[in-house]
């Protein structure tokens, strides 16, 4: 791609993503919906101003690595441990039920191959922790019992989702899913997730000491980006997607980080806050590029807009919503809490789109299935927050 085409394309992506993201937020919807819509508008589906290209795809992938870093910064292993059996039950059912129902539905009604149907189902197991937490925060519910179950379940969902994506990525790349290699991959992923954060924390202590010697401005953002790039490369070396590296760096940097060595080493909160603060502008700049690029890659001409096609899309979306909602019904003895947790688990958001885009890049999901999958994810991302908001408003009025 020539430099003039690249800069104009990136300019249009940033402008359209920001404008539609802001509009979506003002209308009460997640900004990610507006960003994907921006990509649809400026992409081949409508205006044809920006076309998919490998250079833009690399920038978009950097955006998703930074997005997973941001999710990792909010991931608390301690919160996960304290969330109890209710959160674990909600999370696991929230993976198993959508995987089976949407996978079988896509196998039967979309006539997909078994592996493509499995990937389709896995993409709809995700829960967007960012979208649900935002709605909870607006209603001062993050510290409630239901809020803690949602947070714990969403953390587990994120980790299980990354593992599923890694296993499917490995299968799509190698073409085989032998039990021994799958078990080995699972062990490698688990080791990477377990041992990377303490190693990252050790690097943080080293870079904090070197910080005193630094004289050139921009040291904090330099440290964060080099760690993200290094561990993204290491994740790829382990046979997993590079996004897992960003997630691991986020967990190592997280204010929720805990380890047995905390009693000997004082937690460098001031320094880690500086590092996280330095990375925020990068996340806010590049992560929308990923969502806009998803919209650019989406070819709406592949959608069946006949009455039968629209009914099928609505039916798959209904299954995607209900399958997650059912998982929340096991959360509590109180019906109001059940409804809050169930509706909070519905939006797939950014994590589902990561799955969809990875499947498209690997050639597992073709253009038609990709368009349907993105539309289902978009609809759950719209419906989930609306149900959650209405449920909490009704709960507060009682």
mmCIF file of C-alpha atoms in Angstrom:
data_model
loop_
_atom_site.group_PDB
_atom_site.id
_atom_site.type_symbol
_atom_site.label_atom_id
_atom_site.label_comp_id
_atom_site.label_asym_id
_atom_site.label_seq_id
_atom_site.Cartn_x
_atom_site.Cartn_y
_atom_site.Cartn_z
ATOM 1 C CA UNK A 1 0.000 0.000 0.000
ATOM 2 C CA UNK A 2 1.434 3.375 -1.018
ATOM 3 C CA UNK A 3 2.058 5.876 1.777
ATOM 4 C CA UNK A 4 -0.556 8.335 0.478
ATOM 5 C CA UNK A 5 -3.265 5.624 0.383
ATOM 6 C CA UNK A 6 -2.235 4.403 3.831
ATOM 7 C CA UNK A 7 -2.378 7.793 5.566
ATOM 8 C CA UNK A 8 -5.708 8.705 3.940
ATOM 9 C CA UNK A 9 -7.199 5.312 4.863
ATOM 10 C CA UNK A 10 -5.985 5.588 8.457
ATOM 11 C CA UNK A 11 -7.277 9.168 8.618
ATOM 12 C CA UNK A 12 -10.743 8.058 7.490
ATOM 13 C CA UNK A 13 -10.715 5.100 9.914
ATOM 14 C CA UNK A 14 -9.836 7.320 12.894
ATOM 15 C CA UNK A 15 -12.301 10.103 11.992
ATOM 16 C CA UNK A 16 -15.237 7.811 11.160
ATOM 17 C CA UNK A 17 -14.580 5.584 14.173
ATOM 18 C CA UNK A 18 -14.471 8.533 16.550
ATOM 19 C CA UNK A 19 -17.589 10.254 15.181
ATOM 20 C CA UNK A 20 -19.758 7.133 15.068
ATOM 21 C CA UNK A 21 -18.377 5.897 18.396
ATOM 22 C CA UNK A 22 -19.328 9.191 20.042
ATOM 23 C CA UNK A 23 -22.777 9.128 18.425
ATOM 24 C CA UNK A 24 -23.370 5.545 19.560
ATOM 25 C CA UNK A 25 -22.350 6.435 23.117
ATOM 26 C CA UNK A 26 -24.668 9.464 23.191
ATOM 27 C CA UNK A 27 -27.551 7.268 22.037
ATOM 28 C CA UNK A 28 -26.912 4.932 24.966
ATOM 29 C CA UNK A 29 -25.234 2.130 23.001
ATOM 30 C CA UNK A 30 -21.661 0.799 23.382
ATOM 31 C CA UNK A 31 -19.159 2.787 21.310
ATOM 32 C CA UNK A 32 -17.957 -0.445 19.663
ATOM 33 C CA UNK A 33 -21.274 -0.641 17.790
ATOM 34 C CA UNK A 34 -20.679 2.794 16.286
ATOM 35 C CA UNK A 35 -17.096 1.912 15.355
ATOM 36 C CA UNK A 36 -18.113 -1.255 13.496
ATOM 37 C CA UNK A 37 -20.866 0.763 11.789
ATOM 38 C CA UNK A 38 -18.247 3.334 10.749
ATOM 39 C CA UNK A 39 -16.269 0.582 9.051
ATOM 40 C CA UNK A 40 -19.367 -0.630 7.213
ATOM 41 C CA UNK A 41 -20.083 2.913 5.967
ATOM 42 C CA UNK A 42 -16.585 3.756 4.699
ATOM 43 C CA UNK A 43 -15.826 0.195 3.552
ATOM 44 C CA UNK A 44 -16.835 -1.780 0.440
ATOM 45 C CA UNK A 45 -20.373 -2.362 1.745
ATOM 46 C CA UNK A 46 -21.399 1.300 1.221
ATOM 47 C CA UNK A 47 -19.078 4.186 0.286
ATOM 48 C CA UNK A 48 -16.074 2.044 -0.753
ATOM 49 C CA UNK A 49 -13.596 4.680 0.498
ATOM 50 C CA UNK A 50 -11.379 2.202 2.365
ATOM 51 C CA UNK A 51 -10.655 -1.352 1.223
ATOM 52 C CA UNK A 52 -9.273 -4.229 3.326
ATOM 53 C CA UNK A 53 -5.479 -4.400 3.075
ATOM 54 C CA UNK A 54 -2.718 -6.347 4.832
ATOM 55 C CA UNK A 55 -1.074 -3.127 6.097
ATOM 56 C CA UNK A 56 -4.297 -1.954 7.713
ATOM 57 C CA UNK A 57 -4.856 -5.478 9.078
ATOM 58 C CA UNK A 58 -1.502 -5.302 10.911
ATOM 59 C CA UNK A 59 -2.425 -1.945 12.466
ATOM 60 C CA UNK A 60 -5.787 -3.425 13.471
ATOM 61 C CA UNK A 61 -4.056 -6.447 15.034
ATOM 62 C CA UNK A 62 -1.834 -4.114 17.057
ATOM 63 C CA UNK A 63 -5.044 -2.451 18.222
ATOM 64 C CA UNK A 64 -6.506 -5.745 19.444
ATOM 65 C CA UNK A 65 -3.252 -6.649 21.233
ATOM 66 C CA UNK A 66 -3.488 -3.329 23.073
ATOM 67 C CA UNK A 67 -7.187 -3.979 23.771
ATOM 68 C CA UNK A 68 -6.389 -7.346 25.381
ATOM 69 C CA UNK A 69 -3.672 -5.571 27.390
ATOM 70 C CA UNK A 70 -6.331 -3.192 28.698
ATOM 71 C CA UNK A 71 -8.629 -6.113 29.610
ATOM 72 C CA UNK A 72 -5.695 -7.788 31.380
ATOM 73 C CA UNK A 73 -5.155 -4.644 33.468
ATOM 74 C CA UNK A 74 -8.690 -5.067 34.855
ATOM 75 C CA UNK A 75 -8.342 -8.820 35.443
ATOM 76 C CA UNK A 76 -8.028 -9.835 39.088
ATOM 77 C CA UNK A 77 -6.992 -13.407 39.919
ATOM 78 C CA UNK A 78 -7.745 -12.610 43.566
ATOM 79 C CA UNK A 79 -11.280 -11.466 42.683
ATOM 80 C CA UNK A 80 -11.621 -14.594 40.589
ATOM 81 C CA UNK A 81 -10.707 -16.755 43.598
ATOM 82 C CA UNK A 82 -13.086 -14.890 45.915
ATOM 83 C CA UNK A 83 -16.038 -14.772 43.534
ATOM 84 C CA UNK A 84 -17.096 -18.224 44.680
ATOM 85 C CA UNK A 85 -18.899 -21.134 43.128
ATOM 86 C CA UNK A 86 -21.698 -18.941 41.790
ATOM 87 C CA UNK A 87 -19.384 -16.998 39.457
ATOM 88 C CA UNK A 88 -17.637 -20.185 38.331
ATOM 89 C CA UNK A 89 -20.980 -21.857 37.616
ATOM 90 C CA UNK A 90 -22.285 -18.846 35.687
ATOM 91 C CA UNK A 91 -19.050 -18.571 33.675
ATOM 92 C CA UNK A 92 -18.816 -22.250 32.739
ATOM 93 C CA UNK A 93 -22.502 -22.501 31.816
ATOM 94 C CA UNK A 94 -22.048 -19.230 29.917
ATOM 95 C CA UNK A 95 -19.423 -21.000 27.814
ATOM 96 C CA UNK A 96 -20.966 -24.468 27.442
ATOM 97 C CA UNK A 97 -24.597 -23.498 26.658
ATOM 98 C CA UNK A 98 -23.827 -20.933 23.883
ATOM 99 C CA UNK A 99 -21.099 -23.169 22.445
ATOM 100 C CA UNK A 100 -23.506 -26.096 22.067
ATOM 101 C CA UNK A 101 -26.669 -24.225 21.084
ATOM 102 C CA UNK A 102 -25.203 -21.717 18.621
ATOM 103 C CA UNK A 103 -22.719 -24.265 17.286
ATOM 104 C CA UNK A 104 -25.459 -26.805 16.560
ATOM 105 C CA UNK A 105 -27.778 -24.097 15.208
ATOM 106 C CA UNK A 106 -25.124 -22.864 12.755
ATOM 107 C CA UNK A 107 -24.281 -26.465 11.784
ATOM 108 C CA UNK A 108 -27.925 -27.201 10.971
ATOM 109 C CA UNK A 109 -29.322 -23.922 9.596
ATOM 110 C CA UNK A 110 -26.182 -22.497 7.955
ATOM 111 C CA UNK A 111 -24.934 -25.889 6.710
ATOM 112 C CA UNK A 112 -21.420 -25.240 8.013
ATOM 113 C CA UNK A 113 -18.650 -27.788 8.380
ATOM 114 C CA UNK A 114 -18.310 -29.148 11.956
ATOM 115 C CA UNK A 115 -15.107 -27.170 12.641
ATOM 116 C CA UNK A 116 -16.535 -23.914 11.255
ATOM 117 C CA UNK A 117 -19.692 -24.447 13.345
ATOM 118 C CA UNK A 118 -17.465 -25.048 16.394
ATOM 119 C CA UNK A 119 -15.617 -21.789 15.704
ATOM 120 C CA UNK A 120 -18.964 -20.011 15.207
ATOM 121 C CA UNK A 121 -20.158 -21.313 18.570
ATOM 122 C CA UNK A 122 -16.884 -20.444 20.335
ATOM 123 C CA UNK A 123 -17.079 -16.858 19.063
ATOM 124 C CA UNK A 124 -20.421 -16.526 20.861
ATOM 125 C CA UNK A 125 -19.155 -17.856 24.214
ATOM 126 C CA UNK A 126 -17.458 -14.551 25.032
ATOM 127 C CA UNK A 127 -18.833 -11.906 27.390
ATOM 128 C CA UNK A 128 -17.842 -8.262 27.021
ATOM 129 C CA UNK A 129 -16.676 -7.368 30.528
ATOM 130 C CA UNK A 130 -16.115 -3.736 29.530
ATOM 131 C CA UNK A 131 -19.667 -3.146 28.293
ATOM 132 C CA UNK A 132 -21.363 -4.825 31.282
ATOM 133 C CA UNK A 133 -19.132 -3.114 33.850
ATOM 134 C CA UNK A 134 -19.853 0.257 32.268
ATOM 135 C CA UNK A 135 -23.618 -0.241 32.638
ATOM 136 C CA UNK A 136 -23.142 -1.503 36.215
ATOM 137 C CA UNK A 137 -20.975 1.503 37.111
ATOM 138 C CA UNK A 138 -23.557 3.947 35.767
ATOM 139 C CA UNK A 139 -26.067 2.377 38.168
ATOM 140 C CA UNK A 140 -23.624 2.040 41.117
ATOM 141 C CA UNK A 141 -23.916 -1.760 41.070
ATOM 142 C CA UNK A 142 -20.277 -2.858 40.678
ATOM 143 C CA UNK A 143 -19.875 -3.652 44.396
ATOM 144 C CA UNK A 144 -23.255 -5.387 44.784
ATOM 145 C CA UNK A 145 -23.509 -9.166 45.151
ATOM 146 C CA UNK A 146 -24.743 -9.490 41.564
ATOM 147 C CA UNK A 147 -21.961 -7.150 40.421
ATOM 148 C CA UNK A 148 -19.282 -9.315 42.037
ATOM 149 C CA UNK A 149 -20.710 -12.469 40.425
ATOM 150 C CA UNK A 150 -20.708 -10.723 37.034
ATOM 151 C CA UNK A 151 -17.122 -9.519 37.455
ATOM 152 C CA UNK A 152 -15.869 -12.944 38.539
ATOM 153 C CA UNK A 153 -17.743 -14.757 35.763
ATOM 154 C CA UNK A 154 -16.551 -12.268 33.140
ATOM 155 C CA UNK A 155 -12.913 -12.753 34.235
ATOM 156 C CA UNK A 156 -13.268 -16.540 33.870
ATOM 157 C CA UNK A 157 -14.999 -16.062 30.508
ATOM 158 C CA UNK A 158 -12.092 -13.923 29.272
ATOM 159 C CA UNK A 159 -9.497 -16.532 30.243
ATOM 160 C CA UNK A 160 -11.508 -19.488 28.870
ATOM 161 C CA UNK A 161 -12.218 -17.511 25.699
ATOM 162 C CA UNK A 162 -8.530 -16.772 25.124
ATOM 163 C CA UNK A 163 -7.712 -20.455 25.683
ATOM 164 C CA UNK A 164 -10.414 -21.609 23.263
ATOM 165 C CA UNK A 165 -9.198 -19.123 20.666
ATOM 166 C CA UNK A 166 -5.627 -20.360 21.086
ATOM 167 C CA UNK A 167 -6.624 -24.022 20.691
ATOM 168 C CA UNK A 168 -8.728 -23.310 17.592
ATOM 169 C CA UNK A 169 -5.967 -21.084 16.197
ATOM 170 C CA UNK A 170 -3.496 -23.944 16.607
ATOM 171 C CA UNK A 171 -5.847 -26.421 14.937
ATOM 172 C CA UNK A 172 -6.582 -24.105 12.016
ATOM 173 C CA UNK A 173 -2.837 -23.542 11.525
ATOM 174 C CA UNK A 174 -1.687 -27.167 11.871
ATOM 175 C CA UNK A 175 -4.788 -28.939 10.555
ATOM 176 C CA UNK A 176 -4.939 -31.469 13.372
ATOM 177 C CA UNK A 177 -6.388 -31.682 16.851
ATOM 178 C CA UNK A 178 -4.716 -34.712 18.399
ATOM 179 C CA UNK A 179 -5.430 -35.240 22.100
ATOM 180 C CA UNK A 180 -1.746 -35.137 23.036
ATOM 181 C CA UNK A 181 -1.013 -31.929 21.115
ATOM 182 C CA UNK A 182 -4.203 -30.294 22.428
ATOM 183 C CA UNK A 183 -3.258 -31.211 26.008
ATOM 184 C CA UNK A 184 0.266 -29.900 25.450
ATOM 185 C CA UNK A 185 -1.100 -26.661 24.008
ATOM 186 C CA UNK A 186 -3.424 -26.289 26.998
ATOM 187 C CA UNK A 187 -0.468 -26.788 29.361
ATOM 188 C CA UNK A 188 1.617 -24.236 27.422
ATOM 189 C CA UNK A 189 -1.201 -21.683 27.502
ATOM 190 C CA UNK A 190 -1.739 -22.268 31.228
ATOM 191 C CA UNK A 191 2.006 -21.941 31.895
ATOM 192 C CA UNK A 192 2.172 -18.778 29.817
ATOM 193 C CA UNK A 193 -0.772 -17.226 31.697
ATOM 194 C CA UNK A 194 0.550 -18.347 35.120
ATOM 195 C CA UNK A 195 4.260 -17.540 34.744
ATOM 196 C CA UNK A 196 4.189 -14.496 32.455
ATOM 197 C CA UNK A 197 2.633 -12.031 34.967
ATOM 198 C CA UNK A 198 5.267 -12.719 37.717
ATOM 199 C CA UNK A 199 8.030 -12.410 35.089
ATOM 200 C CA UNK A 200 6.483 -9.155 33.865
ATOM 201 C CA UNK A 201 6.289 -7.911 37.457
ATOM 202 C CA UNK A 202 10.027 -8.706 37.869
ATOM 203 C CA UNK A 203 10.736 -6.678 34.704
ATOM 204 C CA UNK A 204 8.653 -3.853 36.175
ATOM 205 C CA UNK A 205 10.851 -3.766 39.307
ATOM 206 C CA UNK A 206 13.947 -3.663 37.068
ATOM 207 C CA UNK A 207 12.576 -0.904 34.841
ATOM 208 C CA UNK A 208 11.493 1.079 37.911
ATOM 209 C CA UNK A 209 15.117 1.064 39.083
ATOM 210 C CA UNK A 210 16.300 2.068 35.588
ATOM 211 C CA UNK A 211 13.666 4.801 35.576
ATOM 212 C CA UNK A 212 15.795 6.744 38.025
ATOM 213 C CA UNK A 213 18.610 6.752 35.443
ATOM 214 C CA UNK A 214 16.446 7.785 32.468
ATOM 215 C CA UNK A 215 16.806 11.326 31.184
ATOM 216 C CA UNK A 216 14.835 11.223 27.906
ATOM 217 C CA UNK A 217 11.029 11.828 28.153
ATOM 218 C CA UNK A 218 8.583 9.045 27.286
ATOM 219 C CA UNK A 219 10.193 6.312 29.390
ATOM 220 C CA UNK A 220 6.868 4.870 30.675
ATOM 221 C CA UNK A 221 5.247 4.384 27.266
ATOM 222 C CA UNK A 222 8.532 2.920 25.987
ATOM 223 C CA UNK A 223 8.510 0.311 28.798
ATOM 224 C CA UNK A 224 4.872 -0.667 28.248
ATOM 225 C CA UNK A 225 5.113 -0.997 24.461
ATOM 226 C CA UNK A 226 8.358 -2.980 24.528
ATOM 227 C CA UNK A 227 6.876 -5.413 27.073
ATOM 228 C CA UNK A 228 3.677 -5.826 25.045
ATOM 229 C CA UNK A 229 5.622 -6.449 21.829
ATOM 230 C CA UNK A 230 8.055 -8.845 23.527
ATOM 231 C CA UNK A 231 5.350 -10.965 25.150
ATOM 232 C CA UNK A 232 3.190 -10.890 22.014
ATOM 233 C CA UNK A 233 6.163 -12.433 20.221
ATOM 234 C CA UNK A 234 6.680 -14.963 23.036
ATOM 235 C CA UNK A 235 2.984 -15.887 22.901
ATOM 236 C CA UNK A 236 3.334 -16.571 19.181
ATOM 237 C CA UNK A 237 6.470 -18.618 19.934
ATOM 238 C CA UNK A 238 4.374 -20.728 22.334
ATOM 239 C CA UNK A 239 1.966 -21.457 19.488
ATOM 240 C CA UNK A 240 -0.778 -19.126 20.694
ATOM 241 C CA UNK A 241 -2.189 -15.872 19.251
ATOM 242 C CA UNK A 242 -0.070 -12.770 19.868
ATOM 243 C CA UNK A 243 -3.031 -11.161 21.651
ATOM 244 C CA UNK A 244 -2.356 -13.459 24.621
ATOM 245 C CA UNK A 245 0.913 -11.576 25.142
ATOM 246 C CA UNK A 246 -0.919 -8.286 25.545
ATOM 247 C CA UNK A 247 -3.339 -9.933 27.988
ATOM 248 C CA UNK A 248 -0.441 -11.310 30.077
ATOM 249 C CA UNK A 249 1.325 -7.924 30.256
ATOM 250 C CA UNK A 250 -1.948 -6.363 31.413
ATOM 251 C CA UNK A 251 -2.312 -8.947 34.194
ATOM 252 C CA UNK A 252 1.288 -8.372 35.303
ATOM 253 C CA UNK A 253 0.725 -4.626 35.372
ATOM 254 C CA UNK A 254 -2.708 -4.831 36.998
ATOM 255 C CA UNK A 255 -3.358 -3.056 40.280
ATOM 256 C CA UNK A 256 -5.047 -6.310 41.311
ATOM 257 C CA UNK A 257 -1.809 -8.296 40.889
ATOM 258 C CA UNK A 258 -0.993 -10.549 43.814
ATOM 259 C CA UNK A 259 1.676 -13.164 44.497
ATOM 260 C CA UNK A 260 3.339 -14.922 47.482
ATOM 261 C CA UNK A 261 6.265 -12.476 47.120
ATOM 262 C CA UNK A 262 4.084 -9.458 47.954
ATOM 263 C CA UNK A 263 5.083 -9.820 51.603
ATOM 264 C CA UNK A 264 8.735 -9.278 50.634
ATOM 265 C CA UNK A 265 8.411 -6.813 47.768
ATOM 266 C CA UNK A 266 6.328 -3.685 48.127
ATOM 267 C CA UNK A 267 3.762 -3.314 45.343
ATOM 268 C CA UNK A 268 4.946 -0.419 43.117
ATOM 269 C CA UNK A 269 1.472 1.091 42.694
ATOM 270 C CA UNK A 270 2.716 4.568 41.799
ATOM 271 C CA UNK A 271 4.983 3.282 39.048
ATOM 272 C CA UNK A 272 2.489 0.740 37.621
ATOM 273 C CA UNK A 273 -0.185 3.462 37.571
ATOM 274 C CA UNK A 274 2.216 5.624 35.564
ATOM 275 C CA UNK A 275 2.809 2.760 33.125
ATOM 276 C CA UNK A 276 -0.906 2.034 32.752
ATOM 277 C CA UNK A 277 -1.652 5.738 32.336
ATOM 278 C CA UNK A 278 1.026 6.045 29.647
ATOM 279 C CA UNK A 279 -0.525 3.144 27.706
ATOM 280 C CA UNK A 280 -4.124 4.409 27.883
ATOM 281 C CA UNK A 281 -3.801 6.877 24.962
ATOM 282 C CA UNK A 282 -2.361 4.090 22.795
ATOM 283 C CA UNK A 283 -5.258 1.784 23.685
ATOM 284 C CA UNK A 284 -7.800 4.537 23.062
ATOM 285 C CA UNK A 285 -6.221 5.396 19.708
ATOM 286 C CA UNK A 286 -5.543 1.954 18.232
ATOM 287 C CA UNK A 287 -8.274 -0.309 19.629
ATOM 288 C CA UNK A 288 -11.062 1.515 17.698
ATOM 289 C CA UNK A 289 -9.027 0.877 14.524
ATOM 290 C CA UNK A 290 -9.615 -2.846 15.047
ATOM 291 C CA UNK A 291 -13.394 -2.462 15.315
ATOM 292 C CA UNK A 292 -13.597 -0.118 12.324
ATOM 293 C CA UNK A 293 -11.504 -2.581 10.325
ATOM 294 C CA UNK A 294 -13.931 -5.372 11.269
ATOM 295 C CA UNK A 295 -16.678 -3.252 9.692
ATOM 296 C CA UNK A 296 -14.507 -2.610 6.618
ATOM 297 C CA UNK A 297 -13.920 -6.368 6.276
ATOM 298 C CA UNK A 298 -17.657 -7.021 6.568
ATOM 299 C CA UNK A 299 -19.306 -7.460 3.183
ATOM 300 C CA UNK A 300 -23.012 -6.789 3.669
ATOM 301 C CA UNK A 301 -23.713 -7.978 0.150
ATOM 302 C CA UNK A 302 -23.082 -11.477 1.497
ATOM 303 C CA UNK A 303 -26.064 -11.177 3.854
ATOM 304 C CA UNK A 304 -29.299 -12.817 2.770
ATOM 305 C CA UNK A 305 -31.792 -9.950 3.145
ATOM 306 C CA UNK A 306 -34.739 -12.020 2.028
ATOM 307 C CA UNK A 307 -37.539 -12.684 4.528
ATOM 308 C CA UNK A 308 -36.127 -16.159 5.229
ATOM 309 C CA UNK A 309 -32.591 -14.799 5.639
ATOM 310 C CA UNK A 310 -33.678 -12.096 8.093
ATOM 311 C CA UNK A 311 -35.746 -14.608 10.093
ATOM 312 C CA UNK A 312 -32.686 -16.876 10.288
ATOM 313 C CA UNK A 313 -30.514 -13.981 11.491
ATOM 314 C CA UNK A 314 -33.119 -13.067 14.122
ATOM 315 C CA UNK A 315 -33.380 -16.713 15.222
ATOM 316 C CA UNK A 316 -29.608 -17.105 15.635
ATOM 317 C CA UNK A 317 -29.483 -13.826 17.572
ATOM 318 C CA UNK A 318 -32.332 -15.010 19.811
ATOM 319 C CA UNK A 319 -30.446 -18.251 20.550
ATOM 320 C CA UNK A 320 -27.261 -16.256 21.282
ATOM 321 C CA UNK A 321 -29.120 -14.005 23.761
ATOM 322 C CA UNK A 322 -31.106 -16.749 25.525
ATOM 323 C CA UNK A 323 -28.139 -19.138 25.833
ATOM 324 C CA UNK A 324 -26.149 -16.558 27.814
ATOM 325 C CA UNK A 325 -29.171 -15.362 29.763
ATOM 326 C CA UNK A 326 -29.866 -18.915 30.988
ATOM 327 C CA UNK A 327 -26.394 -19.123 32.542
ATOM 328 C CA UNK A 328 -27.202 -16.164 34.780
ATOM 329 C CA UNK A 329 -30.339 -17.831 36.147
ATOM 330 C CA UNK A 330 -28.153 -20.125 38.286
ATOM 331 C CA UNK A 331 -26.427 -17.174 39.962
ATOM 332 C CA UNK A 332 -28.580 -16.500 42.992
ATOM 333 C CA UNK A 333 -31.711 -17.426 44.932
ATOM 334 C CA UNK A 334 -33.170 -13.967 44.211
ATOM 335 C CA UNK A 335 -34.914 -13.568 40.866
ATOM 336 C CA UNK A 336 -33.906 -9.941 40.490
ATOM 337 C CA UNK A 337 -30.217 -10.852 40.846
ATOM 338 C CA UNK A 338 -30.679 -13.751 38.416
ATOM 339 C CA UNK A 339 -32.055 -11.337 35.808
ATOM 340 C CA UNK A 340 -29.271 -8.786 36.355
ATOM 341 C CA UNK A 341 -26.510 -11.413 36.049
ATOM 342 C CA UNK A 342 -28.176 -13.085 33.054
ATOM 343 C CA UNK A 343 -28.586 -9.858 31.101
ATOM 344 C CA UNK A 344 -25.020 -8.755 31.954
ATOM 345 C CA UNK A 345 -23.661 -11.937 30.364
ATOM 346 C CA UNK A 346 -25.440 -11.328 27.016
ATOM 347 C CA UNK A 347 -23.253 -8.722 25.188
ATOM 348 C CA UNK A 348 -20.388 -10.317 23.227
ATOM 349 C CA UNK A 349 -18.794 -7.024 22.179
ATOM 350 C CA UNK A 350 -15.083 -6.770 21.484
ATOM 351 C CA UNK A 351 -14.111 -10.319 22.535
ATOM 352 C CA UNK A 352 -16.590 -11.904 20.132
ATOM 353 C CA UNK A 353 -15.338 -9.662 17.323
ATOM 354 C CA UNK A 354 -11.757 -10.746 18.056
ATOM 355 C CA UNK A 355 -12.891 -14.354 17.560
ATOM 356 C CA UNK A 356 -14.751 -13.511 14.347
ATOM 357 C CA UNK A 357 -11.860 -11.570 12.810
ATOM 358 C CA UNK A 358 -9.357 -14.297 13.723
ATOM 359 C CA UNK A 359 -11.605 -16.876 12.035
ATOM 360 C CA UNK A 360 -11.843 -14.727 8.923
ATOM 361 C CA UNK A 361 -8.074 -14.212 8.747
ATOM 362 C CA UNK A 362 -7.445 -17.948 9.128
ATOM 363 C CA UNK A 363 -9.982 -18.746 6.398
ATOM 364 C CA UNK A 364 -12.108 -20.778 8.838
ATOM 365 C CA UNK A 365 -15.095 -18.453 8.377
ATOM 366 C CA UNK A 366 -15.977 -17.307 4.882
ATOM 367 C CA UNK A 367 -17.451 -13.923 3.952
ATOM 368 C CA UNK A 368 -21.104 -14.999 4.263
ATOM 369 C CA UNK A 369 -20.675 -16.629 7.689
ATOM 370 C CA UNK A 370 -18.482 -13.738 8.851
ATOM 371 C CA UNK A 371 -21.205 -11.217 7.981
ATOM 372 C CA UNK A 372 -23.840 -13.243 9.878
ATOM 373 C CA UNK A 373 -21.561 -13.736 12.892
ATOM 374 C CA UNK A 374 -20.674 -10.027 13.156
ATOM 375 C CA UNK A 375 -24.352 -9.086 12.891
ATOM 376 C CA UNK A 376 -25.274 -11.546 15.680
ATOM 377 C CA UNK A 377 -22.461 -10.153 17.872
ATOM 378 C CA UNK A 378 -23.605 -6.591 17.132
ATOM 379 C CA UNK A 379 -27.221 -7.420 18.039
ATOM 380 C CA UNK A 380 -26.240 -9.066 21.349
ATOM 381 C CA UNK A 381 -24.047 -6.042 22.099
ATOM 382 C CA UNK A 382 -27.084 -3.798 21.589
ATOM 383 C CA UNK A 383 -29.674 -5.971 23.332
ATOM 384 C CA UNK A 384 -27.633 -6.985 26.401
ATOM 385 C CA UNK A 385 -26.999 -3.495 27.846
ATOM 386 C CA UNK A 386 -30.608 -2.465 27.171
ATOM 387 C CA UNK A 387 -31.999 -5.480 29.100
ATOM 388 C CA UNK A 388 -29.454 -4.928 31.896
ATOM 389 C CA UNK A 389 -30.318 -1.242 32.174
ATOM 390 C CA UNK A 390 -34.080 -1.916 32.264
ATOM 391 C CA UNK A 391 -33.664 -4.725 34.813
ATOM 392 C CA UNK A 392 -31.602 -2.586 37.193
ATOM 393 C CA UNK A 393 -33.985 0.370 36.861
ATOM 394 C CA UNK A 394 -36.910 -1.912 37.718
ATOM 395 C CA UNK A 395 -34.954 -3.360 40.654
ATOM 396 C CA UNK A 396 -34.173 0.124 42.028
ATOM 397 C CA UNK A 397 -37.793 1.262 41.693
ATOM 398 C CA UNK A 398 -39.030 -1.601 43.882
#
